[in-house]
mmCIF file of C-alpha atoms and ligand atoms in Angstrom:
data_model
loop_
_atom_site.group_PDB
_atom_site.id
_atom_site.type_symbol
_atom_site.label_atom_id
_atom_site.label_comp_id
_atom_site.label_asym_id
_atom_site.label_seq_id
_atom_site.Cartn_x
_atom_site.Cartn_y
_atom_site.Cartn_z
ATOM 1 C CA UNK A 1 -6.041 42.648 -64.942
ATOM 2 C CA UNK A 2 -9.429 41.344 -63.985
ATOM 3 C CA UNK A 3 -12.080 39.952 -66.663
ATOM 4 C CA UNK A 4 -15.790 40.158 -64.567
ATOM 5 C CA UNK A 5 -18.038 36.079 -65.936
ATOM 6 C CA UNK A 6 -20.245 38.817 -67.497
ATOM 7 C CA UNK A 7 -17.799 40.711 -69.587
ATOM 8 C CA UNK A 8 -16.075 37.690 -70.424
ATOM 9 C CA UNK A 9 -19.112 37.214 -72.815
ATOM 10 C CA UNK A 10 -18.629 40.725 -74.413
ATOM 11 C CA UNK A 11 -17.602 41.219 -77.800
ATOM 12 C CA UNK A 12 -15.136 44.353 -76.494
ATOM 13 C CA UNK A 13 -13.561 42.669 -73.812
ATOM 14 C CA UNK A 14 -11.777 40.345 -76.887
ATOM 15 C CA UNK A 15 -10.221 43.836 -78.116
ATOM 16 C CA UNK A 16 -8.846 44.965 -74.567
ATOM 17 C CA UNK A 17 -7.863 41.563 -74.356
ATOM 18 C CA UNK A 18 -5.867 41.534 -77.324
ATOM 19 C CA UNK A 19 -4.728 45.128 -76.640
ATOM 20 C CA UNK A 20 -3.414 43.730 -73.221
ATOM 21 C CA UNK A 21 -1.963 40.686 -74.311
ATOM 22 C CA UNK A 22 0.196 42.672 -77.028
ATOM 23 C CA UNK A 23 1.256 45.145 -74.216
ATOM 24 C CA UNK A 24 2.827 42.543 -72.629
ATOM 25 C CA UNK A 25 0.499 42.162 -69.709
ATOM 26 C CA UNK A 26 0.688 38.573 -68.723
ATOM 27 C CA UNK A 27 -1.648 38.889 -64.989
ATOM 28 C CA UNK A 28 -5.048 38.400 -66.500
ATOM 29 C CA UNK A 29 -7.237 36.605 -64.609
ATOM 30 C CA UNK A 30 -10.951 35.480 -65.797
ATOM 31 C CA UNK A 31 -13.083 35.456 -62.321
ATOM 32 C CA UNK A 32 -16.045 33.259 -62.357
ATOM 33 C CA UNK A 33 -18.641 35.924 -61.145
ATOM 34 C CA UNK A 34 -19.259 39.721 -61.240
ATOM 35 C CA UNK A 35 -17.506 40.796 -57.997
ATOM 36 C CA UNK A 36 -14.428 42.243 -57.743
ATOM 37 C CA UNK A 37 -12.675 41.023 -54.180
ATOM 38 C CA UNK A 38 -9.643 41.080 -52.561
ATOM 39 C CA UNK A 39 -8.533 44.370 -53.310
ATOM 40 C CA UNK A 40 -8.474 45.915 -49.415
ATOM 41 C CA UNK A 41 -6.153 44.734 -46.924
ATOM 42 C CA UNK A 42 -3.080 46.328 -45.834
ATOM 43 C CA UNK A 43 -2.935 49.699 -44.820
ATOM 44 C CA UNK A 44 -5.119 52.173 -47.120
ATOM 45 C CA UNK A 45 -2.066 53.537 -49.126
ATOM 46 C CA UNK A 46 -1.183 50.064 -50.189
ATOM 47 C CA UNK A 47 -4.880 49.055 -50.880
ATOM 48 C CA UNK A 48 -4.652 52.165 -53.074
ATOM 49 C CA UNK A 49 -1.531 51.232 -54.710
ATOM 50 C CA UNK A 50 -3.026 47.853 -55.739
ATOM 51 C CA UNK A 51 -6.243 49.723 -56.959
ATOM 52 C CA UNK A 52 -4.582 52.317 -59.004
ATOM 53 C CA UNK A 53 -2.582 49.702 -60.830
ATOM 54 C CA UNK A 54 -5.605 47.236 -61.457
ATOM 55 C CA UNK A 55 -7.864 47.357 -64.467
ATOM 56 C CA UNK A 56 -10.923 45.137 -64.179
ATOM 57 C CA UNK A 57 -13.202 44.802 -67.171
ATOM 58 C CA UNK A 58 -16.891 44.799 -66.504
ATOM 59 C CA UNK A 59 -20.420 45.106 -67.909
ATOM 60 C CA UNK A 60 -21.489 48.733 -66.847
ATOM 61 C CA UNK A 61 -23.656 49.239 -63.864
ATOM 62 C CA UNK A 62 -27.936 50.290 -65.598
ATOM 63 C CA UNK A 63 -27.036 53.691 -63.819
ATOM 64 C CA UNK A 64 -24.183 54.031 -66.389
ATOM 65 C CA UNK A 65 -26.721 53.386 -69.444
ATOM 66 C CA UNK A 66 -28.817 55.844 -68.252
ATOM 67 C CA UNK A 67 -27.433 59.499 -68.885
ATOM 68 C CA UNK A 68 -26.958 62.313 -66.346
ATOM 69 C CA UNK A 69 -26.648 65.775 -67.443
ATOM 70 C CA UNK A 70 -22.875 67.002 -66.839
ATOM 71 C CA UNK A 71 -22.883 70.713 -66.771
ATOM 72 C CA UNK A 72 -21.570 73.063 -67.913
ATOM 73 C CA UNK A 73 -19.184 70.920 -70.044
ATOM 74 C CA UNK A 74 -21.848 68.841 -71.951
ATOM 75 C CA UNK A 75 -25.623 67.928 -72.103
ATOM 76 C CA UNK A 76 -25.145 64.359 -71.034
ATOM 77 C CA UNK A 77 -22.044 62.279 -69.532
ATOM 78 C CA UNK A 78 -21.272 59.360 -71.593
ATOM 79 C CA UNK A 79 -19.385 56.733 -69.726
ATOM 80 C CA UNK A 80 -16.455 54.269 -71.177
ATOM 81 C CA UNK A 81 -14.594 53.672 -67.946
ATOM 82 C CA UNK A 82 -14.606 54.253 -64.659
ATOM 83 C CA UNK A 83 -11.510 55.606 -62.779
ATOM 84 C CA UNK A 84 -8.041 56.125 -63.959
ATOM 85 C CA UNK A 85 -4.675 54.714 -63.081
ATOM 86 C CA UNK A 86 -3.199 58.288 -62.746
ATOM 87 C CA UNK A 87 -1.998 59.728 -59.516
ATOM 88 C CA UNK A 88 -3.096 63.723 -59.734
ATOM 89 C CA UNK A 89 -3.304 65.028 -56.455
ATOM 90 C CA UNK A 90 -6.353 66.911 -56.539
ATOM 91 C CA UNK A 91 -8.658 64.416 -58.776
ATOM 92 C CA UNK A 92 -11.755 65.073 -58.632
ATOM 93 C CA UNK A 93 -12.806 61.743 -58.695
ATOM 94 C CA UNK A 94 -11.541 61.249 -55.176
ATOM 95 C CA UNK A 95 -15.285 62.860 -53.977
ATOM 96 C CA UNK A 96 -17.155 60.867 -56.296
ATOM 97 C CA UNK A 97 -16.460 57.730 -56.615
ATOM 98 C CA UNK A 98 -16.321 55.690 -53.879
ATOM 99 C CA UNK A 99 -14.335 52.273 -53.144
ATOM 100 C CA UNK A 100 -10.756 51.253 -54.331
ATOM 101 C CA UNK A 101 -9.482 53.482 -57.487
ATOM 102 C CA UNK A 102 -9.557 50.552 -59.864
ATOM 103 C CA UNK A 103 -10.028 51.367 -63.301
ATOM 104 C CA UNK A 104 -13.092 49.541 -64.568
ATOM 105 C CA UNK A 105 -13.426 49.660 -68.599
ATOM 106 C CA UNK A 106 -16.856 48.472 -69.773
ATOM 107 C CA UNK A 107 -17.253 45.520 -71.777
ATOM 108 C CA UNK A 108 -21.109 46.781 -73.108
ATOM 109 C CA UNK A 109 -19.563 49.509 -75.133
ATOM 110 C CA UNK A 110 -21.592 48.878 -78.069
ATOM 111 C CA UNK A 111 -24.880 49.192 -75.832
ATOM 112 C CA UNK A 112 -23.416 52.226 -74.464
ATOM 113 C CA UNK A 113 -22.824 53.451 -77.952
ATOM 114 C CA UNK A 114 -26.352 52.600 -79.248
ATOM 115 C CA UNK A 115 -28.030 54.013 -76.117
ATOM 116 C CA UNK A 116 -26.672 58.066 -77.048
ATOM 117 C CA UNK A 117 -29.356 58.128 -79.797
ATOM 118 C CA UNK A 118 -31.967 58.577 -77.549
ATOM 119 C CA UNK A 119 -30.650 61.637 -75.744
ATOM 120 C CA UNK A 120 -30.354 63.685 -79.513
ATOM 121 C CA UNK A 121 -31.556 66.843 -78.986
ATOM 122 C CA UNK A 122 -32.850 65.974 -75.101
ATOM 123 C CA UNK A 123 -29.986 67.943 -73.219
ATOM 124 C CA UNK A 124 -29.601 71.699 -71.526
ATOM 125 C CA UNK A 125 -26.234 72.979 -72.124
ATOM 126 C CA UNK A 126 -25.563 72.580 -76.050
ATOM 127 C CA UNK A 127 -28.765 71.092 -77.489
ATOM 128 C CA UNK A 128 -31.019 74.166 -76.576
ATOM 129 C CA UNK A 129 -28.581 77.238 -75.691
ATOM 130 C CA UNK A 130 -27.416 79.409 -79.059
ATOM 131 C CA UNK A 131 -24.088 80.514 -77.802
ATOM 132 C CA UNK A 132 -23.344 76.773 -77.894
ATOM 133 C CA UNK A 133 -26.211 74.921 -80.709
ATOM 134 C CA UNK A 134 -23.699 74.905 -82.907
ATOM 135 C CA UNK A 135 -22.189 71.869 -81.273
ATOM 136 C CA UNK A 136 -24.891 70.043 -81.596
ATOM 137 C CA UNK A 137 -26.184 67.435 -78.653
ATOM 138 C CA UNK A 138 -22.857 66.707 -76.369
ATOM 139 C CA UNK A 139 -21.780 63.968 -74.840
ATOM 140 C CA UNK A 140 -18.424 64.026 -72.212
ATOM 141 C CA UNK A 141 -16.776 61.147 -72.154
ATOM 142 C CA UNK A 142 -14.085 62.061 -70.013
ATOM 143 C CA UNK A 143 -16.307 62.722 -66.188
ATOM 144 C CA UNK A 144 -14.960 59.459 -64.520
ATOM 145 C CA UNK A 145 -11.951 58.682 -66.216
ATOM 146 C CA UNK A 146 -8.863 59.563 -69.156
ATOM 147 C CA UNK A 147 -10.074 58.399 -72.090
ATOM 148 C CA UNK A 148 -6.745 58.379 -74.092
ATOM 149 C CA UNK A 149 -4.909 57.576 -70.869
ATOM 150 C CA UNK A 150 -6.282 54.250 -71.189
ATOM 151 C CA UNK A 151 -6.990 54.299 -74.378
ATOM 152 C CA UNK A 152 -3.839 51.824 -75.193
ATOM 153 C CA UNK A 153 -5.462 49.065 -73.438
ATOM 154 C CA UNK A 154 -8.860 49.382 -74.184
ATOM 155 C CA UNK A 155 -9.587 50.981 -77.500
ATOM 156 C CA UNK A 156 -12.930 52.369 -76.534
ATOM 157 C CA UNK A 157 -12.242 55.962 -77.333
ATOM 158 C CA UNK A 158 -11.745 54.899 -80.750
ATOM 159 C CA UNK A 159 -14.601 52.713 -81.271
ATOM 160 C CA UNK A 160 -16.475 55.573 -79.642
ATOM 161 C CA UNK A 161 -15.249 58.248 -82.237
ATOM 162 C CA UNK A 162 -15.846 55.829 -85.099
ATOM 163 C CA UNK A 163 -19.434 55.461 -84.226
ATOM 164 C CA UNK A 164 -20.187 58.887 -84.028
ATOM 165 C CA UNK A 165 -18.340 59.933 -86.753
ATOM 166 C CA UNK A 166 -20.317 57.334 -88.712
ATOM 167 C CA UNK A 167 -23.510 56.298 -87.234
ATOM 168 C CA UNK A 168 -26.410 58.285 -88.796
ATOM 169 C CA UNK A 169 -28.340 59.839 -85.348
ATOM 170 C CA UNK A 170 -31.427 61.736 -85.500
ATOM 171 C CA UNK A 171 -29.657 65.503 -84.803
ATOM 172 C CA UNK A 172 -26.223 66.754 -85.042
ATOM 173 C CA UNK A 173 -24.255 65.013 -82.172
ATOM 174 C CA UNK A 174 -20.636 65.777 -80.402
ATOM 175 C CA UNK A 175 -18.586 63.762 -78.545
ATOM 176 C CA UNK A 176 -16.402 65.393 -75.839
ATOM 177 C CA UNK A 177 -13.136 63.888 -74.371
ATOM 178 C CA UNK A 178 -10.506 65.565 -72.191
ATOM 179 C CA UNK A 179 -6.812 64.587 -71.101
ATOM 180 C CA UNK A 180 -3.818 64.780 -69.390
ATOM 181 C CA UNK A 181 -2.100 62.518 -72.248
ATOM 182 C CA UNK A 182 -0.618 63.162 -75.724
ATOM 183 C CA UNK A 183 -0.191 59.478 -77.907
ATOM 184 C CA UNK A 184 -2.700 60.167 -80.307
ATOM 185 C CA UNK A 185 -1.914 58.408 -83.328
ATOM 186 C CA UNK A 186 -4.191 55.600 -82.956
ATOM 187 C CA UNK A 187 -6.929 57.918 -83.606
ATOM 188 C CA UNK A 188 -5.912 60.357 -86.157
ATOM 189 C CA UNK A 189 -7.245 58.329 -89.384
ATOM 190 C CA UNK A 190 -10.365 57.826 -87.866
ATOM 191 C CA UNK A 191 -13.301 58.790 -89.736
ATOM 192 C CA UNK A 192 -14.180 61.221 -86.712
ATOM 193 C CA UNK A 193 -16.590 63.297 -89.443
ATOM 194 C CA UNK A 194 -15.526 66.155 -87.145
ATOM 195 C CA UNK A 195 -18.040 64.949 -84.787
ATOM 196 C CA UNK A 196 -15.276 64.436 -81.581
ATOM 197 C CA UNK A 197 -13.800 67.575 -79.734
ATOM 198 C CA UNK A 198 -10.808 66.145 -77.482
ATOM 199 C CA UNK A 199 -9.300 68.687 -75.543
ATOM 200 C CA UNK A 200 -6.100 69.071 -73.581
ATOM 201 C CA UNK A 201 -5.961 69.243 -70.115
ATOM 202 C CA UNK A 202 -3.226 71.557 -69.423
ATOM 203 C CA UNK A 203 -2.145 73.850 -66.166
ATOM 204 C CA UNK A 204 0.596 75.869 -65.082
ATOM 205 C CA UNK A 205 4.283 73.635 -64.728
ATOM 206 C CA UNK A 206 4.340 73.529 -61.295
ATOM 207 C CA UNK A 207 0.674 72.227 -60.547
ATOM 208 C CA UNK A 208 1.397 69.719 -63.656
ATOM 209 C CA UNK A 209 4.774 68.895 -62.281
ATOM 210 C CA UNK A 210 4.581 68.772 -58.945
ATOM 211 C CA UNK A 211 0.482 67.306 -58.697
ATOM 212 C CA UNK A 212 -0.486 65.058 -61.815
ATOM 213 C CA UNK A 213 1.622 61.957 -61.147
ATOM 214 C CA UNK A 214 1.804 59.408 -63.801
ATOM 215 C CA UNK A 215 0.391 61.931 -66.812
ATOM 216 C CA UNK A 216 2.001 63.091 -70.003
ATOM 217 C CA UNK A 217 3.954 66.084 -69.990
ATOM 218 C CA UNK A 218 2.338 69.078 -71.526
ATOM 219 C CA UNK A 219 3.909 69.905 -74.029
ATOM 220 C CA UNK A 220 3.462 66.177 -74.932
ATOM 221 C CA UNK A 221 -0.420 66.837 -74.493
ATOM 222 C CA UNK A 222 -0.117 69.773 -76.567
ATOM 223 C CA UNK A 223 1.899 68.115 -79.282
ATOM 224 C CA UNK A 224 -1.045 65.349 -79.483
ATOM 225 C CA UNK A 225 -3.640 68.209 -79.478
ATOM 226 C CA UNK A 226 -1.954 69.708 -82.552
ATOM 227 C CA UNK A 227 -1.697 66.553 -84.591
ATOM 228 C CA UNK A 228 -5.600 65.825 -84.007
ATOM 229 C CA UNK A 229 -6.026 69.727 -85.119
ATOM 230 C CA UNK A 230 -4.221 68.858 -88.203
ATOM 231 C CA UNK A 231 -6.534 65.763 -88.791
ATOM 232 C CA UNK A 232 -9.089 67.677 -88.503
ATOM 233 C CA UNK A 233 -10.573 67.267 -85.243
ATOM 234 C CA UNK A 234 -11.902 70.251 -83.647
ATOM 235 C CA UNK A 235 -9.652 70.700 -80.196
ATOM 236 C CA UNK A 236 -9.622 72.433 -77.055
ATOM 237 C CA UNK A 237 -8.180 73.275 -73.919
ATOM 238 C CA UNK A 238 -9.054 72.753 -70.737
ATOM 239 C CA UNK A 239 -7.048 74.550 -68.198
ATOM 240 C CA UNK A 240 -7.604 73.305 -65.343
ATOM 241 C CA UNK A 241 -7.221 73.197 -61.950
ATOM 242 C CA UNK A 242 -6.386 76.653 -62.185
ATOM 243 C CA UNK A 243 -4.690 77.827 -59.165
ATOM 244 C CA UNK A 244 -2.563 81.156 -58.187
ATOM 245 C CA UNK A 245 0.553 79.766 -57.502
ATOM 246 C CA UNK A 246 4.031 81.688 -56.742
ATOM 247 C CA UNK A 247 4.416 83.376 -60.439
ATOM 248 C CA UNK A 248 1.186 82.310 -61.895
ATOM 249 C CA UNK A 249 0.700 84.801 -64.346
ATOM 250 C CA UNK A 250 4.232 84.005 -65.711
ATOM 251 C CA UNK A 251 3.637 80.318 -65.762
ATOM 252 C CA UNK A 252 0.296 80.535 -67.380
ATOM 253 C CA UNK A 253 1.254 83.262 -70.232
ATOM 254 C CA UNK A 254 3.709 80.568 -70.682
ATOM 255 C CA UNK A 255 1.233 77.824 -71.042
ATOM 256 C CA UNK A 256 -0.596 79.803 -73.654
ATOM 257 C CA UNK A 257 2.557 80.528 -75.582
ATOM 258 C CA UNK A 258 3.173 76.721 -75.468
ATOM 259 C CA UNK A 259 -0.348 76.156 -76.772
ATOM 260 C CA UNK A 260 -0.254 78.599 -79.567
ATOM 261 C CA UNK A 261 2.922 77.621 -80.822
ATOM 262 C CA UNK A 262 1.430 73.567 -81.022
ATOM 263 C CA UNK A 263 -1.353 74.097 -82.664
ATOM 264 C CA UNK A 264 -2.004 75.350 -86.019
ATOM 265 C CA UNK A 265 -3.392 78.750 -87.201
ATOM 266 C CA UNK A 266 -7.170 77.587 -88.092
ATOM 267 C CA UNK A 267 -7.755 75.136 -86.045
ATOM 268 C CA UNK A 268 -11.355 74.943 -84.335
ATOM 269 C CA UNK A 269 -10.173 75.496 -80.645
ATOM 270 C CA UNK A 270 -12.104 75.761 -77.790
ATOM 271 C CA UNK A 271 -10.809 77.064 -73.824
ATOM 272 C CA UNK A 272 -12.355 75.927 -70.927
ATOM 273 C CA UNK A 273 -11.320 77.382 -67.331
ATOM 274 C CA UNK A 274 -12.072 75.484 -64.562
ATOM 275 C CA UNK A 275 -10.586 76.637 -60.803
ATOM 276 C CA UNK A 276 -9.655 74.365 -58.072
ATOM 277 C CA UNK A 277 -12.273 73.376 -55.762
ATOM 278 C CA UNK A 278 -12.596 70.591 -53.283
ATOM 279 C CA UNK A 279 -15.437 69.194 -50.983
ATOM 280 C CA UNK A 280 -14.748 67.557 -47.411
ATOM 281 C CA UNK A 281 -15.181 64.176 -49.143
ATOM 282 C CA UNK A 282 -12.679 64.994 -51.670
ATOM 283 C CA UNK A 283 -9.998 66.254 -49.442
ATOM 284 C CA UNK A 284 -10.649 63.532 -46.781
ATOM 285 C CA UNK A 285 -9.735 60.590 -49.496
ATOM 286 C CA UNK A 286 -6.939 62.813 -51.453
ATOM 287 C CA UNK A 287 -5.116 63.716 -48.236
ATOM 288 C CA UNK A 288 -5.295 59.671 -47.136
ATOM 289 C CA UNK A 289 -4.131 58.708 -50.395
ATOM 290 C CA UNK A 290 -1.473 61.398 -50.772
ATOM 291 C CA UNK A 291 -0.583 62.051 -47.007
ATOM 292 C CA UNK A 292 2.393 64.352 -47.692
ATOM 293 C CA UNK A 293 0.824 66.920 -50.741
ATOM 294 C CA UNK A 294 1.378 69.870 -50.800
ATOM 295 C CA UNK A 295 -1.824 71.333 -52.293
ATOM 296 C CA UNK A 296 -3.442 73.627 -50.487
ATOM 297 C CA UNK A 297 -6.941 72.263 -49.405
ATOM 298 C CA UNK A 298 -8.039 74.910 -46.105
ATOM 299 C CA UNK A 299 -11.066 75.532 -45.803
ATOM 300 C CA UNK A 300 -10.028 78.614 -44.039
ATOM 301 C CA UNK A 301 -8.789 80.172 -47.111
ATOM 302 C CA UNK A 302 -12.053 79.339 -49.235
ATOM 303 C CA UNK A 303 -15.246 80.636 -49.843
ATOM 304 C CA UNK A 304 -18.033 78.034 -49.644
ATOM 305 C CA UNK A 305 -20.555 77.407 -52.496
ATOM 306 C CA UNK A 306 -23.410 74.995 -51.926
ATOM 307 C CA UNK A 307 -24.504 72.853 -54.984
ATOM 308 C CA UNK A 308 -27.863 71.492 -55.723
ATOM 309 C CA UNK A 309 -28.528 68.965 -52.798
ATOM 310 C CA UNK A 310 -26.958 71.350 -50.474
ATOM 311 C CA UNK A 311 -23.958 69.755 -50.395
ATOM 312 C CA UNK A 312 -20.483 72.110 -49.614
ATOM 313 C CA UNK A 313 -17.685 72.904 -52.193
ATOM 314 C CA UNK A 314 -14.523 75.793 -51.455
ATOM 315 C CA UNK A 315 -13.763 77.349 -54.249
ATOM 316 C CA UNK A 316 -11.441 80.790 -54.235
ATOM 317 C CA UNK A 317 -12.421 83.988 -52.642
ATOM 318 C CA UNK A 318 -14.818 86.009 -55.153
ATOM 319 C CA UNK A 319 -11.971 88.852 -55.345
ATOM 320 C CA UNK A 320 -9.304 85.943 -56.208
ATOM 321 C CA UNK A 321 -11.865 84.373 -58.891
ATOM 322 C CA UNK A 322 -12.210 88.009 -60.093
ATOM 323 C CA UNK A 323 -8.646 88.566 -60.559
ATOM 324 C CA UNK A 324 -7.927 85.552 -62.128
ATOM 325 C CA UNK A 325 -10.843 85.739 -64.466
ATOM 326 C CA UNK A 326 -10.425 88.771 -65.698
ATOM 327 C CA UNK A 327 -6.209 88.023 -66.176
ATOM 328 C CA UNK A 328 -7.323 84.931 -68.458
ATOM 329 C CA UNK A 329 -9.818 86.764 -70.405
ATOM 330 C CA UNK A 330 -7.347 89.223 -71.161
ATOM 331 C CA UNK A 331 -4.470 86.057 -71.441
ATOM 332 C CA UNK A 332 -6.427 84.479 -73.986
ATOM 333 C CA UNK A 333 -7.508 87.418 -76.215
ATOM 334 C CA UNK A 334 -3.586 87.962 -76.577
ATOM 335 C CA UNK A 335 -2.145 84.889 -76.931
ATOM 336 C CA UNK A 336 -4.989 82.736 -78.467
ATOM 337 C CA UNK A 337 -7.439 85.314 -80.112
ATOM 338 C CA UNK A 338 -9.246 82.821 -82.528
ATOM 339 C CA UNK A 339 -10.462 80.579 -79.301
ATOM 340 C CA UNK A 340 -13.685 80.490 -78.253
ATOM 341 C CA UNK A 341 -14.156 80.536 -74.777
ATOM 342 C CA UNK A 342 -17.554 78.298 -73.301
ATOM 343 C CA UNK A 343 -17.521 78.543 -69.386
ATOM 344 C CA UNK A 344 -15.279 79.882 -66.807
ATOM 345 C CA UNK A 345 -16.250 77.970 -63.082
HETATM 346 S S1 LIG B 1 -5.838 62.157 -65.177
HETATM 347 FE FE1 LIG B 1 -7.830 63.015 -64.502
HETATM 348 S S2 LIG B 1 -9.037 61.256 -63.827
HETATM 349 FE FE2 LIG B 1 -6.880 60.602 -63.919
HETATM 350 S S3 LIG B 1 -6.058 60.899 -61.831
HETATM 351 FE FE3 LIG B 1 -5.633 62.769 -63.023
HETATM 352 S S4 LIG B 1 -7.379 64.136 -62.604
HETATM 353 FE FE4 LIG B 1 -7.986 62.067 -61.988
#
């Protein structure tokens, strides 16, 4: 583990610290300026071995202070960390972040914290739509890294839930996490005032098995989802990558029996669907990091859909998106009829 001269100063880094130290982490090293070095070398998949396995703590980067929208999950994207010591084959992060994967936690949390009052009320998805008001302003915390994944080292999730369970901000407020991870206790006697959503991030078993190296197994997800529904937190699934593999319909009915069986009758649940998609970026760095996958990334076989900047993404044909919406919409009515549903993409 790395400690940047400027977080050294930080009043969080003495929590991660401590969290560390009582982990049994032993490799700390305090560096006496802000760059992070020596982490290339070697061929790229041992560069990227090194990077996935390194946390370095930091003071955030202004551009992290200053919120970006993040639809259609959230009005703004709220960052803890960047990166994520997990190994899933089709992260998303591959396109956009750039350098080694290290996981960077941020020392400035409680600037980071104080800065979200500003944005109350300010955002597009949830602050001004009605099908969503209800949630109030939103605030994803989980764009550009696992919250609870890291969670055991760096506590930031739960000073993050504490402060907006508890701060008084000018508008109702929610903070959004997702993950592939299930040890939850460490947050369950928070006083989250209902104000955090955490959702699971779930898939068929094959794409969970076979692509998300170094997670939690679902049902262990689930099993942490259900114990934050019965704390009260209001939950939620996101299912996602969603791809048509052999026997998908099969394996995701089963999913959604798995999830309804986990949770408990009224709990305030949420679905999200989101469908694999990569960009040339994206499969560029995942296929040199993960030379041998087996996920399918051919251009061929997509349809192309240009975002804002013009920039390319392949997503599925429309006629596979339509058959796969409209089995989920159906899939969820059945097996989880008191979930709302906010975006399928
Ligand atoms: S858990 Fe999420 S952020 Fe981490 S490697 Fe997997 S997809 Fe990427």
């Amino acid at each position: 583990m790395l400690v940047t001269r400027s977080a050294g100063e930080r009043a969080h880094t003495r929590e991660v610290l401590a969290r560390v130290e009582a982990a049994g982490v032993t490799d700390i090293t305090l560096l006496r300026s802000d760059r992070i070095s020596g982490l290339g070398g070697e061929d790229e998949r041992a560069a990227y071995a090194r990077a996935k396995a390194t946390l370095a703590v930091v003071v955030s980067p202004p551009s992290a202070r200053k919120l970006q929208p993040i639809a259609p999950s959230a009005d703004w994207r709220l960052d803890l960390a960047r990166g994520c010591p997990a190994h899933c084959q089709y992260c998303y992060l591959a396109g956009s972040l750039s350098g080694p994967p290290i996981t960077r936690v941020y020392a400035d949390l409680d600037d980071i914290l104080a800065g979200m009052d500003a944005y109350v009320g300010r955002g597009t998805v949830t602050s001004t739509r009605t099908a969503r008001a209800g949630e109030g302003t939103t605030y994803e915390a989980s764009c550009y890294t696992d919250p609870l994944g890291i969670e055991p080292v760096t506590g930031s999730l739960a000073a993050a839930i504490t402060h907006v369970g508890t701060h008084a901000f000018p508008g109702p407020v929610q903070l959004r996490a997702t993950t592939k991870y299930g040890a939850v206790d460490g947050l369950l006697d928070l006083p989250h005032g209902g104000r955090t959503r955490i959702r699971a991030s779930v898939n068929a078993d094959s794409v969970a098995g076979r692509f998300e190296g170094g997670t939690d197994p679902v049902a262990v997800r689930l099993a942490g989802l259900g114990a934050l529904a019965r704390a009260g937190y209001p939950v939620g699934l996101t299912i996602a990558p969603i791809m048509p593999v052999e026997g998908w319909r099969e394996q995701y009915t089963a999913l959604l029996e798995s999830a309804a069986a986990a949770l408990p009758a009224d709990a305030d649940l949420t679905v999200e669907c989101i469908t694999h998609r990569f960009t040339p970026g994206s499969k560029e760095v995942l296929e040199s990091w993960y030379p041998r996958t087996k996920l399918e990334m051919d251009p061929e076989r997509r349809s192309r859909k240009f975002g804002k900047f013009g920039a390319v993404k392949y997503v599925y044909t429309a006629a596979e998106m339509r058959e796969l919406r409209t089995w989920f919409d159906i899939a969820l009515a059945d097996h989880l009829p008191a979930a709302r549903s906010l975006y399928w993409t």
